[in-house]
Amino acid sequence: MQKKSYLTALAVCAAMTLSGCGGGGGDDNAANGTSTSASGNPPPTSDGSSTSNNASASRSAIEGMWTGGWPSLSTQSNGWSNYSTQLIILDNGSLFGTYGTLGSDQIYHINGMLYGSGSVTNDGASTSLTVPVSGLFTQFDMSGSALPNVNHSFSGSAWSQFSLDITLDEGTLLPLSYADSYDQAAQLSSVAGNYSSLSAISGQNSFIQNNIIISGSTLTLPSDANGCSANGTLTPHQTSHGVVGVFDANLTFNGTGCLLGDGTTIQGVAFQSYDNQALEILMVTPDSQTGYMLMGSRQ
């Protein structure tokens, strides 16, 4: 219980991460690099696009950081009531996110992670402001309860850089608002340093204490109590309209004590929160069946 409380404490302000607690300035050197897809299993690319309000390049209306979704008025008992949600949907359609409850202490208690894809669709009603969207994602339990994965589909509408309103296949409505921290280019100099952290793996009933070291583009997890270490990279995510407020991330684990297996490489995204004092890393295994979440607090 102590470790679980620590995990949620690290996520102070995470519910607001995408609206006012994250992001950073540009990094010209990083912006000149070429980044790879945030996922080793690329989802379908969106064929819909809209014009950015602050850039001439065309971008999909569903792309961005989105936060909100308080279906507390729902009478359904499907596990989503009273939950808030934060989503990142990249230009290639990759979707990463978390869900949890925002307590009276204003701490975002994370219960799980989401991974999938989203895109603008060609069918359905469009207006001068909104376009129809749809997608799929897997819900990974990260609460320590070792619950199985749940797959969802969704549909709805997006207003580029303003709102994303989606309905899940079981009927829950998630009204989300755009967070302009997505438009603040991620910079390696801003994220550099040491972090105390906890990691969670979907389907597991415990958390692992870690340290994170970031130097340049190198991401390192020194050996933990199980004798597992990891090395990887962070790269500011490049789109056709510039670098955004998200890093592409990967880690390769080393050691027989690694729960995901010695030599396993996972990929995903990372982003800063809490005025750049916290780091959130969301990743999936190559088969997309296991989620990995790392929450770090700057030392």
mmCIF file of C-alpha atoms in Angstrom:
data_model
loop_
_atom_site.group_PDB
_atom_site.id
_atom_site.type_symbol
_atom_site.label_atom_id
_atom_site.label_comp_id
_atom_site.label_asym_id
_atom_site.label_seq_id
_atom_site.Cartn_x
_atom_site.Cartn_y
_atom_site.Cartn_z
ATOM 1 C CA MET A 1 0.000 0.000 0.000
ATOM 2 C CA GLN A 2 2.872 2.354 0.694
ATOM 3 C CA LYS A 3 4.283 1.887 -2.779
ATOM 4 C CA LYS A 4 0.883 2.340 -4.374
ATOM 5 C CA SER A 5 0.386 5.634 -2.521
ATOM 6 C CA TYR A 6 3.804 6.764 -3.707
ATOM 7 C CA LEU A 7 2.873 6.018 -7.292
ATOM 8 C CA THR A 8 -0.189 8.220 -7.074
ATOM 9 C CA ALA A 9 1.734 10.946 -5.244
ATOM 10 C CA LEU A 10 4.183 11.127 -8.125
ATOM 11 C CA ALA A 11 1.255 11.903 -10.385
ATOM 12 C CA VAL A 12 0.207 15.111 -8.628
ATOM 13 C CA CYS A 13 -1.185 17.407 -11.290
ATOM 14 C CA ALA A 14 -1.082 14.648 -13.917
ATOM 15 C CA ALA A 15 -4.781 15.077 -14.553
ATOM 16 C CA MET A 16 -3.943 18.630 -15.522
ATOM 17 C CA THR A 17 -0.681 17.673 -17.236
ATOM 18 C CA LEU A 18 -1.978 18.275 -20.688
ATOM 19 C CA SER A 19 -3.568 21.622 -19.932
ATOM 20 C CA GLY A 20 -1.056 23.485 -17.847
ATOM 21 C CA CYS A 21 1.548 21.414 -16.057
ATOM 22 C CA GLY A 22 3.638 19.983 -18.860
ATOM 23 C CA GLY A 23 5.563 20.889 -21.965
ATOM 24 C CA GLY A 24 8.644 22.907 -22.631
ATOM 25 C CA GLY A 25 10.359 25.181 -25.083
ATOM 26 C CA GLY A 26 11.930 24.227 -28.364
ATOM 27 C CA ASP A 27 15.244 22.481 -28.839
ATOM 28 C CA ASP A 28 16.685 23.397 -32.226
ATOM 29 C CA ASN A 29 19.218 20.557 -32.252
ATOM 30 C CA ALA A 30 16.577 17.959 -31.410
ATOM 31 C CA ALA A 31 14.139 19.443 -33.890
ATOM 32 C CA ASN A 32 16.574 18.858 -36.726
ATOM 33 C CA GLY A 33 16.659 15.106 -36.018
ATOM 34 C CA THR A 34 14.389 12.461 -37.430
ATOM 35 C CA SER A 35 12.341 10.430 -34.972
ATOM 36 C CA THR A 36 10.865 6.994 -35.408
ATOM 37 C CA SER A 37 7.316 5.916 -34.735
ATOM 38 C CA ALA A 38 6.341 5.898 -31.072
ATOM 39 C CA SER A 39 5.207 2.307 -31.390
ATOM 40 C CA GLY A 40 6.811 -0.784 -32.800
ATOM 41 C CA ASN A 41 3.347 -1.756 -34.031
ATOM 42 C CA PRO A 42 2.196 1.246 -36.116
ATOM 43 C CA PRO A 43 -1.587 1.740 -36.109
ATOM 44 C CA PRO A 44 -3.474 2.802 -39.243
ATOM 45 C CA THR A 45 -2.523 6.284 -40.418
ATOM 46 C CA SER A 46 -5.310 8.838 -40.364
ATOM 47 C CA ASP A 47 -6.379 10.013 -43.798
ATOM 48 C CA GLY A 48 -8.308 12.970 -42.471
ATOM 49 C CA SER A 49 -6.690 16.304 -41.817
ATOM 50 C CA SER A 50 -7.413 19.833 -40.760
ATOM 51 C CA THR A 51 -5.474 23.065 -40.811
ATOM 52 C CA SER A 52 -3.659 23.935 -37.605
ATOM 53 C CA ASN A 53 -4.638 27.181 -35.911
ATOM 54 C CA ASN A 54 -0.991 28.153 -35.434
ATOM 55 C CA ALA A 55 0.806 26.444 -38.310
ATOM 56 C CA SER A 56 0.376 26.236 -42.049
ATOM 57 C CA ALA A 57 0.950 22.475 -42.190
ATOM 58 C CA SER A 58 -2.065 20.220 -42.391
ATOM 59 C CA ARG A 59 -2.756 17.972 -39.403
ATOM 60 C CA SER A 60 -5.376 15.432 -38.451
ATOM 61 C CA ALA A 61 -8.126 16.818 -36.239
ATOM 62 C CA ILE A 62 -7.664 13.936 -33.779
ATOM 63 C CA GLU A 63 -3.968 14.605 -33.230
ATOM 64 C CA GLY A 64 -2.899 16.143 -29.934
ATOM 65 C CA MET A 65 -2.992 15.890 -26.167
ATOM 66 C CA TRP A 66 -6.450 15.576 -24.684
ATOM 67 C CA THR A 67 -7.593 15.633 -21.079
ATOM 68 C CA GLY A 68 -10.894 15.437 -19.235
ATOM 69 C CA GLY A 69 -13.579 12.821 -19.406
ATOM 70 C CA TRP A 70 -15.475 12.744 -16.136
ATOM 71 C CA PRO A 71 -18.394 10.356 -16.807
ATOM 72 C CA SER A 72 -19.479 10.723 -13.170
ATOM 73 C CA LEU A 73 -23.094 11.317 -14.160
ATOM 74 C CA SER A 74 -23.212 7.898 -15.814
ATOM 75 C CA THR A 75 -25.275 5.249 -14.083
ATOM 76 C CA GLN A 76 -23.260 2.469 -15.700
ATOM 77 C CA SER A 77 -21.240 0.115 -13.523
ATOM 78 C CA ASN A 78 -18.532 -0.746 -16.050
ATOM 79 C CA GLY A 79 -15.523 0.579 -14.161
ATOM 80 C CA TRP A 80 -15.361 3.940 -15.964
ATOM 81 C CA SER A 81 -17.691 6.042 -13.817
ATOM 82 C CA ASN A 82 -15.963 8.843 -11.874
ATOM 83 C CA TYR A 83 -12.801 8.399 -13.914
ATOM 84 C CA SER A 84 -10.785 11.053 -15.677
ATOM 85 C CA THR A 85 -8.731 10.362 -18.763
ATOM 86 C CA GLN A 86 -5.688 11.804 -20.504
ATOM 87 C CA LEU A 87 -4.832 10.832 -24.087
ATOM 88 C CA ILE A 88 -2.019 11.460 -26.522
ATOM 89 C CA ILE A 89 -2.834 10.787 -30.169
ATOM 90 C CA LEU A 90 0.145 11.291 -32.450
ATOM 91 C CA ASP A 91 0.261 12.274 -36.102
ATOM 92 C CA ASN A 92 0.655 8.612 -37.117
ATOM 93 C CA GLY A 93 -2.517 7.682 -35.205
ATOM 94 C CA SER A 94 -0.783 6.025 -32.228
ATOM 95 C CA LEU A 95 -2.806 6.452 -29.033
ATOM 96 C CA PHE A 96 -1.373 6.372 -25.508
ATOM 97 C CA GLY A 97 -3.128 7.394 -22.321
ATOM 98 C CA THR A 98 -3.912 6.889 -18.661
ATOM 99 C CA TYR A 99 -7.096 6.780 -16.653
ATOM 100 C CA GLY A 100 -7.746 7.229 -12.964
ATOM 101 C CA THR A 101 -9.612 9.181 -10.347
ATOM 102 C CA LEU A 102 -8.984 12.766 -9.318
ATOM 103 C CA GLY A 103 -9.358 12.772 -5.549
ATOM 104 C CA SER A 104 -10.361 15.572 -3.222
ATOM 105 C CA ASP A 105 -6.626 15.990 -2.565
ATOM 106 C CA GLN A 106 -6.289 16.962 -6.257
ATOM 107 C CA ILE A 107 -3.975 13.989 -6.805
ATOM 108 C CA TYR A 108 -4.580 11.970 -9.941
ATOM 109 C CA HIS A 109 -4.683 8.348 -8.752
ATOM 110 C CA ILE A 110 -3.733 6.382 -11.864
ATOM 111 C CA ASN A 111 -5.461 3.043 -12.280
ATOM 112 C CA GLY A 112 -4.424 2.075 -15.762
ATOM 113 C CA MET A 113 -2.957 2.754 -19.173
ATOM 114 C CA LEU A 114 -4.408 2.850 -22.674
ATOM 115 C CA TYR A 115 -2.797 1.957 -25.992
ATOM 116 C CA GLY A 116 -4.248 1.794 -29.482
ATOM 117 C CA SER A 117 -4.977 3.957 -32.502
ATOM 118 C CA GLY A 118 -7.343 6.696 -33.592
ATOM 119 C CA SER A 119 -8.120 8.355 -36.899
ATOM 120 C CA VAL A 120 -10.487 10.643 -38.748
ATOM 121 C CA THR A 121 -13.060 8.607 -40.665
ATOM 122 C CA ASN A 122 -14.621 9.268 -44.053
ATOM 123 C CA ASP A 123 -18.097 8.265 -42.997
ATOM 124 C CA GLY A 124 -20.457 10.040 -40.645
ATOM 125 C CA ALA A 125 -21.572 13.628 -40.327
ATOM 126 C CA SER A 126 -19.088 16.474 -40.655
ATOM 127 C CA THR A 127 -19.607 20.150 -39.918
ATOM 128 C CA SER A 128 -17.479 23.173 -40.677
ATOM 129 C CA LEU A 129 -15.813 22.647 -37.275
ATOM 130 C CA THR A 130 -15.884 18.939 -36.458
ATOM 131 C CA VAL A 131 -15.073 15.691 -38.254
ATOM 132 C CA PRO A 132 -15.986 12.096 -37.353
ATOM 133 C CA VAL A 133 -13.331 9.957 -35.668
ATOM 134 C CA SER A 134 -12.991 6.355 -34.573
ATOM 135 C CA GLY A 135 -10.419 4.046 -33.057
ATOM 136 C CA LEU A 136 -9.466 1.085 -30.910
ATOM 137 C CA PHE A 137 -7.501 0.741 -27.691
ATOM 138 C CA THR A 138 -6.543 -1.778 -25.035
ATOM 139 C CA GLN A 139 -7.162 -0.956 -21.389
ATOM 140 C CA PHE A 140 -4.245 -2.153 -19.216
ATOM 141 C CA ASP A 141 -4.790 -2.433 -15.466
ATOM 142 C CA MET A 142 -2.001 -0.723 -13.519
ATOM 143 C CA SER A 143 -3.643 -0.670 -10.097
ATOM 144 C CA GLY A 144 -1.806 -3.695 -8.743
ATOM 145 C CA SER A 145 -4.968 -5.801 -8.940
ATOM 146 C CA ALA A 146 -3.636 -7.962 -11.825
ATOM 147 C CA LEU A 147 -6.842 -7.537 -13.835
ATOM 148 C CA PRO A 148 -6.925 -8.789 -17.449
ATOM 149 C CA ASN A 149 -6.708 -6.507 -20.482
ATOM 150 C CA VAL A 150 -9.948 -5.113 -21.905
ATOM 151 C CA ASN A 151 -10.302 -4.086 -25.566
ATOM 152 C CA HIS A 152 -12.476 -1.135 -26.592
ATOM 153 C CA SER A 153 -13.558 0.596 -29.756
ATOM 154 C CA PHE A 154 -14.740 4.199 -29.907
ATOM 155 C CA SER A 155 -16.328 6.705 -32.227
ATOM 156 C CA GLY A 156 -17.155 10.381 -32.017
ATOM 157 C CA SER A 157 -16.085 13.758 -33.322
ATOM 158 C CA ALA A 158 -13.045 16.015 -33.154
ATOM 159 C CA TRP A 159 -12.662 19.768 -33.430
ATOM 160 C CA SER A 160 -9.013 20.325 -34.277
ATOM 161 C CA GLN A 161 -7.022 21.715 -31.336
ATOM 162 C CA PHE A 162 -10.180 22.269 -29.319
ATOM 163 C CA SER A 163 -12.274 19.230 -28.365
ATOM 164 C CA LEU A 164 -12.515 15.466 -28.764
ATOM 165 C CA ASP A 165 -15.829 13.825 -27.825
ATOM 166 C CA ILE A 166 -15.804 10.046 -28.049
ATOM 167 C CA THR A 167 -18.170 7.289 -27.000
ATOM 168 C CA LEU A 168 -16.842 3.871 -26.051
ATOM 169 C CA ASP A 169 -18.402 0.700 -27.365
ATOM 170 C CA GLU A 170 -20.118 0.075 -24.023
ATOM 171 C CA GLY A 171 -21.698 3.528 -24.036
ATOM 172 C CA THR A 172 -19.458 5.706 -21.865
ATOM 173 C CA LEU A 173 -18.963 9.241 -23.154
ATOM 174 C CA LEU A 174 -15.516 10.793 -22.742
ATOM 175 C CA PRO A 175 -15.560 14.564 -23.386
ATOM 176 C CA LEU A 176 -11.957 15.719 -23.757
ATOM 177 C CA SER A 177 -10.357 19.126 -24.241
ATOM 178 C CA TYR A 178 -7.223 19.987 -26.180
ATOM 179 C CA ALA A 179 -4.079 20.835 -24.238
ATOM 180 C CA ASP A 180 -1.788 23.351 -25.886
ATOM 181 C CA SER A 181 1.260 21.860 -24.138
ATOM 182 C CA TYR A 182 1.263 19.499 -27.137
ATOM 183 C CA ASP A 183 2.350 22.478 -29.232
ATOM 184 C CA GLN A 184 5.314 23.259 -26.950
ATOM 185 C CA ALA A 185 8.253 21.411 -28.502
ATOM 186 C CA ALA A 186 9.834 18.741 -26.301
ATOM 187 C CA GLN A 187 13.472 19.473 -25.519
ATOM 188 C CA LEU A 188 16.156 17.105 -24.294
ATOM 189 C CA SER A 189 17.792 19.806 -22.174
ATOM 190 C CA SER A 190 14.556 20.252 -20.226
ATOM 191 C CA VAL A 191 14.143 16.573 -19.394
ATOM 192 C CA ALA A 192 17.804 15.885 -18.507
ATOM 193 C CA GLY A 193 18.552 14.817 -14.940
ATOM 194 C CA ASN A 194 17.861 12.164 -12.301
ATOM 195 C CA TYR A 195 14.422 10.981 -11.195
ATOM 196 C CA SER A 196 13.066 8.774 -8.423
ATOM 197 C CA SER A 197 10.356 6.582 -9.840
ATOM 198 C CA LEU A 198 8.056 3.598 -9.644
ATOM 199 C CA SER A 199 7.191 1.343 -12.540
ATOM 200 C CA ALA A 200 4.052 -0.706 -13.101
ATOM 201 C CA ILE A 201 3.497 -3.586 -15.498
ATOM 202 C CA SER A 202 -0.007 -4.573 -16.528
ATOM 203 C CA GLY A 203 -1.250 -7.792 -14.973
ATOM 204 C CA GLN A 204 1.193 -7.559 -12.042
ATOM 205 C CA ASN A 205 0.197 -7.070 -8.419
ATOM 206 C CA SER A 206 3.208 -5.037 -7.281
ATOM 207 C CA PHE A 207 5.279 -1.991 -8.204
ATOM 208 C CA ILE A 208 9.035 -1.674 -8.649
ATOM 209 C CA GLN A 209 11.153 1.188 -7.357
ATOM 210 C CA ASN A 210 13.464 2.607 -10.012
ATOM 211 C CA ASN A 211 15.806 5.458 -10.683
ATOM 212 C CA ILE A 212 15.835 7.227 -14.045
ATOM 213 C CA ILE A 213 18.900 8.933 -15.492
ATOM 214 C CA ILE A 214 18.574 11.043 -18.641
ATOM 215 C CA SER A 215 21.667 12.463 -20.304
ATOM 216 C CA GLY A 216 21.361 13.815 -23.819
ATOM 217 C CA SER A 217 19.118 11.369 -25.646
ATOM 218 C CA THR A 218 20.140 8.430 -23.422
ATOM 219 C CA LEU A 219 17.550 6.968 -21.033
ATOM 220 C CA THR A 220 18.944 4.691 -18.303
ATOM 221 C CA LEU A 221 17.348 2.673 -15.507
ATOM 222 C CA PRO A 222 20.102 1.435 -13.143
ATOM 223 C CA SER A 223 19.793 -2.055 -11.673
ATOM 224 C CA ASP A 224 16.784 -2.395 -9.346
ATOM 225 C CA ALA A 225 16.174 -4.741 -6.403
ATOM 226 C CA ASN A 226 15.482 -7.586 -8.829
ATOM 227 C CA GLY A 227 18.777 -7.103 -10.640
ATOM 228 C CA CYS A 228 17.088 -5.631 -13.708
ATOM 229 C CA SER A 229 18.420 -2.603 -15.570
ATOM 230 C CA ALA A 230 17.405 -0.959 -18.826
ATOM 231 C CA ASN A 231 18.859 1.342 -21.456
ATOM 232 C CA GLY A 232 17.157 3.280 -24.196
ATOM 233 C CA THR A 233 16.641 6.623 -25.871
ATOM 234 C CA LEU A 234 14.375 9.640 -25.899
ATOM 235 C CA THR A 235 13.738 11.566 -29.122
ATOM 236 C CA PRO A 236 11.502 14.663 -29.450
ATOM 237 C CA HIS A 237 8.617 13.566 -31.663
ATOM 238 C CA GLN A 238 8.809 15.153 -35.112
ATOM 239 C CA THR A 239 5.680 15.771 -37.197
ATOM 240 C CA SER A 240 5.084 17.505 -40.532
ATOM 241 C CA HIS A 241 4.162 20.638 -38.587
ATOM 242 C CA GLY A 242 7.153 20.561 -36.245
ATOM 243 C CA VAL A 243 8.324 19.008 -32.998
ATOM 244 C CA VAL A 244 5.536 18.487 -30.443
ATOM 245 C CA GLY A 245 5.506 18.172 -26.661
ATOM 246 C CA VAL A 246 6.090 14.422 -26.608
ATOM 247 C CA PHE A 247 9.186 12.224 -26.748
ATOM 248 C CA ASP A 248 9.413 8.921 -28.607
ATOM 249 C CA ALA A 249 10.903 6.475 -26.096
ATOM 250 C CA ASN A 250 12.337 2.974 -26.022
ATOM 251 C CA LEU A 251 13.930 0.724 -23.414
ATOM 252 C CA THR A 252 15.769 -2.608 -23.601
ATOM 253 C CA PHE A 253 15.870 -4.629 -20.376
ATOM 254 C CA ASN A 254 18.979 -6.398 -19.126
ATOM 255 C CA GLY A 255 19.056 -9.114 -16.451
ATOM 256 C CA THR A 256 17.401 -12.372 -15.514
ATOM 257 C CA GLY A 257 15.348 -10.536 -12.882
ATOM 258 C CA CYS A 258 13.474 -8.447 -15.441
ATOM 259 C CA LEU A 259 9.751 -9.226 -15.362
ATOM 260 C CA LEU A 260 9.400 -8.492 -19.076
ATOM 261 C CA GLY A 261 12.361 -10.718 -19.915
ATOM 262 C CA ASP A 262 16.070 -10.215 -20.476
ATOM 263 C CA GLY A 263 16.656 -8.479 -23.819
ATOM 264 C CA THR A 264 13.048 -7.379 -24.313
ATOM 265 C CA THR A 265 12.670 -3.983 -26.023
ATOM 266 C CA ILE A 266 9.569 -1.874 -25.494
ATOM 267 C CA GLN A 267 8.543 1.376 -27.166
ATOM 268 C CA GLY A 268 6.189 4.237 -26.458
ATOM 269 C CA VAL A 269 6.078 7.875 -25.430
ATOM 270 C CA ALA A 270 7.300 10.117 -22.634
ATOM 271 C CA PHE A 271 6.216 13.577 -21.565
ATOM 272 C CA GLN A 272 6.844 16.006 -18.757
ATOM 273 C CA SER A 273 4.350 17.231 -16.192
ATOM 274 C CA TYR A 274 4.091 19.224 -12.974
ATOM 275 C CA ASP A 275 6.124 22.171 -14.298
ATOM 276 C CA ASN A 276 8.705 19.749 -15.721
ATOM 277 C CA GLN A 277 9.375 18.236 -12.290
ATOM 278 C CA ALA A 278 7.740 14.927 -13.200
ATOM 279 C CA LEU A 279 8.187 12.518 -16.083
ATOM 280 C CA GLU A 280 5.627 10.026 -17.360
ATOM 281 C CA ILE A 281 6.635 7.145 -19.652
ATOM 282 C CA LEU A 282 4.034 4.886 -21.285
ATOM 283 C CA MET A 283 5.207 1.870 -23.308
ATOM 284 C CA VAL A 284 4.017 -1.443 -24.732
ATOM 285 C CA THR A 285 5.701 -4.739 -25.554
ATOM 286 C CA PRO A 286 6.230 -5.712 -29.213
ATOM 287 C CA ASP A 287 3.028 -7.795 -29.244
ATOM 288 C CA SER A 288 1.061 -4.873 -27.742
ATOM 289 C CA GLN A 289 -0.302 -7.198 -25.042
ATOM 290 C CA THR A 290 1.545 -5.771 -22.023
ATOM 291 C CA GLY A 291 1.663 -2.178 -20.850
ATOM 292 C CA TYR A 292 4.540 -0.582 -18.944
ATOM 293 C CA MET A 293 4.237 2.697 -17.063
ATOM 294 C CA LEU A 294 7.029 4.629 -15.373
ATOM 295 C CA MET A 295 6.291 7.651 -13.185
ATOM 296 C CA GLY A 296 9.299 9.746 -12.182
ATOM 297 C CA SER A 297 9.816 12.696 -9.850
ATOM 298 C CA ARG A 298 12.876 14.885 -10.397
ATOM 299 C CA GLN A 299 15.488 14.572 -7.640
#
